[in-house]
mmCIF file of C-alpha atoms in Angstrom:
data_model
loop_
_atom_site.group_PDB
_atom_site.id
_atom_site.type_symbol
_atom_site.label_atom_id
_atom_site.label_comp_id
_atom_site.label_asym_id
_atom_site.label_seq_id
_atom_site.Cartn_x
_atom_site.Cartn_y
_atom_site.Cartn_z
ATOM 1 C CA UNK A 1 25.026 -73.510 27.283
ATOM 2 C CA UNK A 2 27.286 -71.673 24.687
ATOM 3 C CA UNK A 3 30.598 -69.514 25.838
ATOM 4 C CA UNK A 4 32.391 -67.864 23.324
ATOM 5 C CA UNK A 5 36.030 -66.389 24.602
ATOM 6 C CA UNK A 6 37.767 -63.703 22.366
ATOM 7 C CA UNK A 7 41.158 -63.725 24.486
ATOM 8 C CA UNK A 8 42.644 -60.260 22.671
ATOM 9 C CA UNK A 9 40.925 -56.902 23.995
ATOM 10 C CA UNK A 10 42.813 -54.792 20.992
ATOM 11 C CA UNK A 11 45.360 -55.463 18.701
ATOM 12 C CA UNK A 12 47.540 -52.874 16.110
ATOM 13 C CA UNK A 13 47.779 -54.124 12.678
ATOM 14 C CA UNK A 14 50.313 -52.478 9.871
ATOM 15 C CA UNK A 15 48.484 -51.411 6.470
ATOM 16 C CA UNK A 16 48.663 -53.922 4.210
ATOM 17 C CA UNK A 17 49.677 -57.104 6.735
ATOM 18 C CA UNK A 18 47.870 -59.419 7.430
ATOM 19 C CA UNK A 19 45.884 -60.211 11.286
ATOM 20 C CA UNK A 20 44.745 -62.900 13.359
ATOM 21 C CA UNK A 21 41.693 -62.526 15.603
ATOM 22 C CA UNK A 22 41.754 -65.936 18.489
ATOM 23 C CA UNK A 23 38.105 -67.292 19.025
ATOM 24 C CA UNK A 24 37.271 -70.018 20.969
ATOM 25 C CA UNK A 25 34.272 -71.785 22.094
ATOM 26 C CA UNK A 26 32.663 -73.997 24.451
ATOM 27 C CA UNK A 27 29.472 -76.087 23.667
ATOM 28 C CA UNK A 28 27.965 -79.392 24.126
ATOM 29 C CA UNK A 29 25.813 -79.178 20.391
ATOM 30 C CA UNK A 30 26.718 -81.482 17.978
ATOM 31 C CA UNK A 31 25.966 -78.922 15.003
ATOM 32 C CA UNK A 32 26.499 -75.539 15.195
ATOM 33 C CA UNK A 33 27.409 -71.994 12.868
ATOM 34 C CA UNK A 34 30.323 -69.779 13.857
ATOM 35 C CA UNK A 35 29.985 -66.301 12.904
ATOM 36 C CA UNK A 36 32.118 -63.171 13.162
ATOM 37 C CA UNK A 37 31.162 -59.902 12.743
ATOM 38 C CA UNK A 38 32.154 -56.428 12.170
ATOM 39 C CA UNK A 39 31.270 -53.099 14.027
ATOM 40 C CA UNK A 40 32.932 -49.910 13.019
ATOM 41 C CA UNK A 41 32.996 -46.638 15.154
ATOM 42 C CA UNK A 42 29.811 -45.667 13.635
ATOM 43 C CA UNK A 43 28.117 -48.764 15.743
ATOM 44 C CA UNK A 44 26.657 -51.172 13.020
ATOM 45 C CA UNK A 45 27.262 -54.779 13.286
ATOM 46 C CA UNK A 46 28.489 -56.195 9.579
ATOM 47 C CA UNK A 47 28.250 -59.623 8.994
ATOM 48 C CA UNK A 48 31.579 -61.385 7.795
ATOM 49 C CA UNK A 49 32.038 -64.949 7.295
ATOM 50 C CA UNK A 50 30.114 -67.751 8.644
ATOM 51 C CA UNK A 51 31.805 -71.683 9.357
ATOM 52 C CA UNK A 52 29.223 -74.469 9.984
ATOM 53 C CA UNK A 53 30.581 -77.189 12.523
ATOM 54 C CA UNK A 54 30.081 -79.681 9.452
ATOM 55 C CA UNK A 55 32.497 -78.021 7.147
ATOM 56 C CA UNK A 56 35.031 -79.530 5.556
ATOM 57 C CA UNK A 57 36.700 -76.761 4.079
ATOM 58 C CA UNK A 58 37.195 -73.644 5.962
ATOM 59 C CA UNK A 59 35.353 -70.260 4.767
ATOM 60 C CA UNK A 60 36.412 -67.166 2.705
ATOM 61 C CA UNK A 61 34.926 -64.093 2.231
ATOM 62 C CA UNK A 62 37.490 -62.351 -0.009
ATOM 63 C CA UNK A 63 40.118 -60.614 2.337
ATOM 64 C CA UNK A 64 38.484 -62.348 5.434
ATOM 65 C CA UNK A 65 39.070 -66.270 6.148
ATOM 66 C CA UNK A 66 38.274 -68.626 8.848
ATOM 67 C CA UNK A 67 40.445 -70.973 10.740
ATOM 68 C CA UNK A 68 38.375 -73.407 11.723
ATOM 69 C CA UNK A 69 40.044 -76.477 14.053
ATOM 70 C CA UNK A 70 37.087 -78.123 15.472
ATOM 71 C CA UNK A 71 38.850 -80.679 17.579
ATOM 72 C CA UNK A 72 40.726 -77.156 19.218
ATOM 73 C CA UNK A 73 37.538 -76.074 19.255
ATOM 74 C CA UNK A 74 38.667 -72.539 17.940
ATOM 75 C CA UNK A 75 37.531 -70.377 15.450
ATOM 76 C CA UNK A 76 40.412 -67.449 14.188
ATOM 77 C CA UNK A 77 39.309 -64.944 11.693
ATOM 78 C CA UNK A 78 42.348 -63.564 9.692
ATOM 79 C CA UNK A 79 42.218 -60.491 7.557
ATOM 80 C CA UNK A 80 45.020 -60.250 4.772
ATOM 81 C CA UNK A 81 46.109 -56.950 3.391
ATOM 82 C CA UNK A 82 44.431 -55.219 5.979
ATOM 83 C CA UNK A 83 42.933 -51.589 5.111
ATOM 84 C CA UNK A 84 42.470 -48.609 7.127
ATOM 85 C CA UNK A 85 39.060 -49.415 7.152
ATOM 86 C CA UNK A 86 39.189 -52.564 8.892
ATOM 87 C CA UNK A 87 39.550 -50.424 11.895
ATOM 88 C CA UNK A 88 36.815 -51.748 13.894
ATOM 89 C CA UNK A 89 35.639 -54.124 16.754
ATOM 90 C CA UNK A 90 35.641 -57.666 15.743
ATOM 91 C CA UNK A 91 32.795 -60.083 17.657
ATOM 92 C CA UNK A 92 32.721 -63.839 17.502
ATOM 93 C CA UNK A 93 29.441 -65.585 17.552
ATOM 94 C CA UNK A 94 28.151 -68.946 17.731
ATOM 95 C CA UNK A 95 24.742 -70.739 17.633
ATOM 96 C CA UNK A 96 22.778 -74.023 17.629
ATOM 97 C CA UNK A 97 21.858 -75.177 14.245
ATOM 98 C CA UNK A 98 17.922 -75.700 14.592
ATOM 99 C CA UNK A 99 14.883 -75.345 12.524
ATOM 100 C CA UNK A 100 13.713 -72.813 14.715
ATOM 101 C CA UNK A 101 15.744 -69.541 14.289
ATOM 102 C CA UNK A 102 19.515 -69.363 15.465
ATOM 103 C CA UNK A 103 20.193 -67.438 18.639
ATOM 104 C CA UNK A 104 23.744 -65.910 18.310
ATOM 105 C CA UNK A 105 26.471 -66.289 21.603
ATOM 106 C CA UNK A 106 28.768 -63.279 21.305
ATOM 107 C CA UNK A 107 32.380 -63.041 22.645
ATOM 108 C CA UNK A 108 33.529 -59.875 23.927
ATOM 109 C CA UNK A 109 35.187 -58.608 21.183
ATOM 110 C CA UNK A 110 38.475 -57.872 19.741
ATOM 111 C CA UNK A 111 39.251 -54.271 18.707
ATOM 112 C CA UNK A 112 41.639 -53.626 15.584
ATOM 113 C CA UNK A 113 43.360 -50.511 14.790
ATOM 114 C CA UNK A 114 45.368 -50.333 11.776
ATOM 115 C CA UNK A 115 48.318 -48.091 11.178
ATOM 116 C CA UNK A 116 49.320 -46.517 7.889
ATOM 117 C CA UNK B 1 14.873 -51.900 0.607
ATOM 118 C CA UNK B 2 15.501 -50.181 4.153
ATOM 119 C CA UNK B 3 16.083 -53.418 5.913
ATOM 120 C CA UNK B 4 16.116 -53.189 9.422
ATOM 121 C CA UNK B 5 14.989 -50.160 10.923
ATOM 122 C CA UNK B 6 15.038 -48.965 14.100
ATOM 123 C CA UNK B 7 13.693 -46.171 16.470
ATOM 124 C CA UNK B 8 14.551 -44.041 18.116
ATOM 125 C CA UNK B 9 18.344 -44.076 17.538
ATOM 126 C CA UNK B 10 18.883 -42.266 20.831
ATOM 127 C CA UNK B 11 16.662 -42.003 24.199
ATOM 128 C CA UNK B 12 16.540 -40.469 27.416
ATOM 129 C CA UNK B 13 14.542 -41.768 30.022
ATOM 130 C CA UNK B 14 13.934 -41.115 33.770
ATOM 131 C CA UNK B 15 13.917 -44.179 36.626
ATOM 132 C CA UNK B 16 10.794 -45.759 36.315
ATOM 133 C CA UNK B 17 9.161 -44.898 33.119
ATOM 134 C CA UNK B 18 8.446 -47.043 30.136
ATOM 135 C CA UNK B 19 9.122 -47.096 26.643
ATOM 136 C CA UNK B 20 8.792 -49.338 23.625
ATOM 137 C CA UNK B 21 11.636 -49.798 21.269
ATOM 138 C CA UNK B 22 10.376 -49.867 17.671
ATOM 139 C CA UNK B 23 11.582 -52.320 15.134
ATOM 140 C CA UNK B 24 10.717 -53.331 11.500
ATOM 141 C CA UNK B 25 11.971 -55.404 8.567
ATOM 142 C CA UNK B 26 11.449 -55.200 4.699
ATOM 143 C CA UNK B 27 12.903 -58.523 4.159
ATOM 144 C CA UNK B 28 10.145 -60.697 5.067
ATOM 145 C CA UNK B 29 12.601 -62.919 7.451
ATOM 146 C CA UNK B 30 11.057 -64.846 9.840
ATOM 147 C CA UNK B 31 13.090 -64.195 12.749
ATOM 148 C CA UNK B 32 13.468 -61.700 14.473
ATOM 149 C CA UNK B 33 15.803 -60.848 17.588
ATOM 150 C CA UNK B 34 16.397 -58.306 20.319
ATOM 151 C CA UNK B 35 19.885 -58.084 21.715
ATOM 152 C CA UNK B 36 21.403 -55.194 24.372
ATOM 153 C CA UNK B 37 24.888 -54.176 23.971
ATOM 154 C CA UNK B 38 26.623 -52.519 26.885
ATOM 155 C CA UNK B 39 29.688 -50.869 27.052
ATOM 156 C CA UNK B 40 32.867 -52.357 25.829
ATOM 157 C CA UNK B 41 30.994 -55.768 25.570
ATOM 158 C CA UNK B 42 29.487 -58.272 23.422
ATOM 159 C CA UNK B 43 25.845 -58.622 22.843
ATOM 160 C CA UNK B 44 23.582 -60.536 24.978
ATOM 161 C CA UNK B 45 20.033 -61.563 23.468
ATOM 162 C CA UNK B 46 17.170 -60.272 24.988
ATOM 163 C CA UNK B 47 13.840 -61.813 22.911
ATOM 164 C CA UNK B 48 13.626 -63.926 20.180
ATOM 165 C CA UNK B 49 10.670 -64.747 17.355
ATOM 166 C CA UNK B 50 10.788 -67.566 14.890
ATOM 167 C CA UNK B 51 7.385 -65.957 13.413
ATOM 168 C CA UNK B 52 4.000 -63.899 14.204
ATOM 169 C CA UNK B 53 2.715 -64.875 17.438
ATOM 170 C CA UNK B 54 5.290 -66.665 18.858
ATOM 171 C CA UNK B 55 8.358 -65.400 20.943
ATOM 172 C CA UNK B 56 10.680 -66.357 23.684
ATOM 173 C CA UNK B 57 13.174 -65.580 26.123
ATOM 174 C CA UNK B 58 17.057 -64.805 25.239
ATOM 175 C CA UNK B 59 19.602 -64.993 28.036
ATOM 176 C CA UNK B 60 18.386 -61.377 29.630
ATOM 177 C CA UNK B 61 14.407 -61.126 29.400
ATOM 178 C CA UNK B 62 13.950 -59.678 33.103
ATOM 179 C CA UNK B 63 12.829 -55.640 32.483
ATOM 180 C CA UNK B 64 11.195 -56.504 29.049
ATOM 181 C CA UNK B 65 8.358 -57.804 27.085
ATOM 182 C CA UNK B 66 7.818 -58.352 23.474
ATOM 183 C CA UNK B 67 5.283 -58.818 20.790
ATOM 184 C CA UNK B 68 5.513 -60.261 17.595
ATOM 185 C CA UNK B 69 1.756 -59.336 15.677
ATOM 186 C CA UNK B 70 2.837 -59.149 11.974
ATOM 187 C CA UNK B 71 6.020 -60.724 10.171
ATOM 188 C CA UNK B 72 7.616 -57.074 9.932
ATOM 189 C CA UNK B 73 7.052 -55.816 13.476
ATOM 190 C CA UNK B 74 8.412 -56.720 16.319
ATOM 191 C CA UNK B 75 8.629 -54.006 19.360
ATOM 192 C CA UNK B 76 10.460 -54.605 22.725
ATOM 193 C CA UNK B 77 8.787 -52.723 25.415
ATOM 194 C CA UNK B 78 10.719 -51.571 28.809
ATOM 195 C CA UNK B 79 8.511 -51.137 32.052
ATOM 196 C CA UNK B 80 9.903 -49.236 34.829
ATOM 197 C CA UNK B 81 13.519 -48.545 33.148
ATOM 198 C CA UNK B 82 16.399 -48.735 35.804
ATOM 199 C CA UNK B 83 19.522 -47.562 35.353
ATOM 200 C CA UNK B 84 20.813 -51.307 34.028
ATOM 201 C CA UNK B 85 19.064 -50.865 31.222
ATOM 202 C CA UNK B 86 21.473 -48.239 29.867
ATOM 203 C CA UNK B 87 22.711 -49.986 26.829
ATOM 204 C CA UNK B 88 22.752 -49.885 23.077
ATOM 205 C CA UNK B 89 19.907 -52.152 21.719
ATOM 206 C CA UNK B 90 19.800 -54.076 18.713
ATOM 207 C CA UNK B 91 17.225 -55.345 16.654
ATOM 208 C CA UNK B 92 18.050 -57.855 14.254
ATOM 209 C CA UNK B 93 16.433 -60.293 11.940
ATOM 210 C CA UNK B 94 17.403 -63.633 9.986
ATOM 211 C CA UNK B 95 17.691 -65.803 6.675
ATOM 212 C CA UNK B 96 19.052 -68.763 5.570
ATOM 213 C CA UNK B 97 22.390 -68.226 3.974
ATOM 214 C CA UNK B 98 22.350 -69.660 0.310
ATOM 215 C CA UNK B 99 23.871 -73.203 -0.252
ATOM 216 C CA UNK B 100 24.978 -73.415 3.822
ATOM 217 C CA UNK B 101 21.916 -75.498 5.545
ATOM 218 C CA UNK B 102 21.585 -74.484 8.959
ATOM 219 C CA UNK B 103 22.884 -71.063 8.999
ATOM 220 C CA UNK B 104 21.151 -68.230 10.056
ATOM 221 C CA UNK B 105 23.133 -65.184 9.221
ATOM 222 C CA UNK B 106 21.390 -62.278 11.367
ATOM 223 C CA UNK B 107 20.649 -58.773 9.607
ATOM 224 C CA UNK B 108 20.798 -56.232 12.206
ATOM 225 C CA UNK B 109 19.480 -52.321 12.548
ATOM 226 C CA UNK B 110 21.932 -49.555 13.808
ATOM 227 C CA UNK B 111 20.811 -49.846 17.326
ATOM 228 C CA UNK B 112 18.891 -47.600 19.866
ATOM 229 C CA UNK B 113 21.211 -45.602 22.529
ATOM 230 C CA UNK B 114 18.791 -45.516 25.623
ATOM 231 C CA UNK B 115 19.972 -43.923 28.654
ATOM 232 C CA UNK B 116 18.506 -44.014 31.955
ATOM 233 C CA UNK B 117 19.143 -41.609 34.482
#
């Protein structure tokens, strides 16, 4: 089984500085994807940046990186320069890396407001 | 290309009456997924497909069925809707992100409200 634990329910960011979302995660795979994904007011989930466990190097997605410390076994997505826009709920995700289709493990979300 | 798309966006429905959740893709991905959303929380998977003809059971099947007939289709149908199955659904399906083996980055629709009173 899969548990992924987002530990801040909201957070206020200033324009243009930069935020930390904490993700950690349980599992007993040996290869898996970490995910994180964006969804605005309007409800649709964007997709982000993904980390495999096998990474060396850790992701970036323009303004979006990932903080990946395996051993830790966390997962932090930090936004630079963050826009108004970025206003949003932020989920965590996690799967299996199999042949057959990747079923996602969602946190419970971190919400972001920025202030101009 | 329209992607994933869903309907209907929103839903009413009484105790005890069924419905089936429509959902198709463009993209010609192979999977396909069903999650529910509920309030103030992350999503839990309902259904999964890897491909026509064959799908199976996410973390929360119990109250739903599937079927998976063509590569673009792939419907979730709630029998006798109780009032935990007032949720935002999502219907999502999957690729194989470029140059990264292993990851299946998931394209999702913009989700069903259903409501059941």
């Amino acid at each position: 089984a899969q548990k992924i634990t987002q530990t801040q329910p909201g957070m206020f960011v200033q324009e243009k500085e930069a935020v930390t979302l904490d993700c950690t995660y349980d599992t007993s795979d040996q290869s898996y994807g970490l995910f994180w994904y964006k969804q605005p007011s309007s409800g649709e989930m964007i997709f982000l940046i993904y980390q495999g466990s096998y990474d060396e190097q850790n992701a970036t997605e323009g303004r979006y990186s990932l903080n990946f410390q395996k051993a830790r076994k966390s997962a932090n997505l930090v936004i630079s320069a963050s826009q108004l826009g970025d206003s949003a709920m932020y989920f965590c995700a996690m799967s299996p890396i199999k042949a057959a289709g990747n079923k996602l493990t969602f946190g419970g979300g971190t919400r972001v407001l920025v202030k101009p | 290309n329209a992607g994933v798309t869903q309907t209907p966006k929103f839903r009413i429905l009484k105790i005890g009456q069924s419905m089936t959740l429509q959902c198709t893709q463009d993209m010609n991905h192979n999977y396909m997924y069903w999650y529910r959303q509920d309030p103030g929380m992350g999503l839990k998977l309902i259904y999964y497909s890897v491909g026509a003809g064959i799908t199976d059971k996410g973390e929360v099947p119990n109250g739903y069925n599937v079927s998976r007939s063509t590569t673009e289709d792939f419907p979730l149908r709630l029998e006798l809707a109780a009032p935990s199955q007032t949720s935002v659904y999502f219907c999502a399906s999957s690729y194989r992100a470029r140059g990264r083996v292993g990851a299946n980055v998931l394209t999702f629709g913009a989700g069903s409200r259903l409501t059941v009173l």
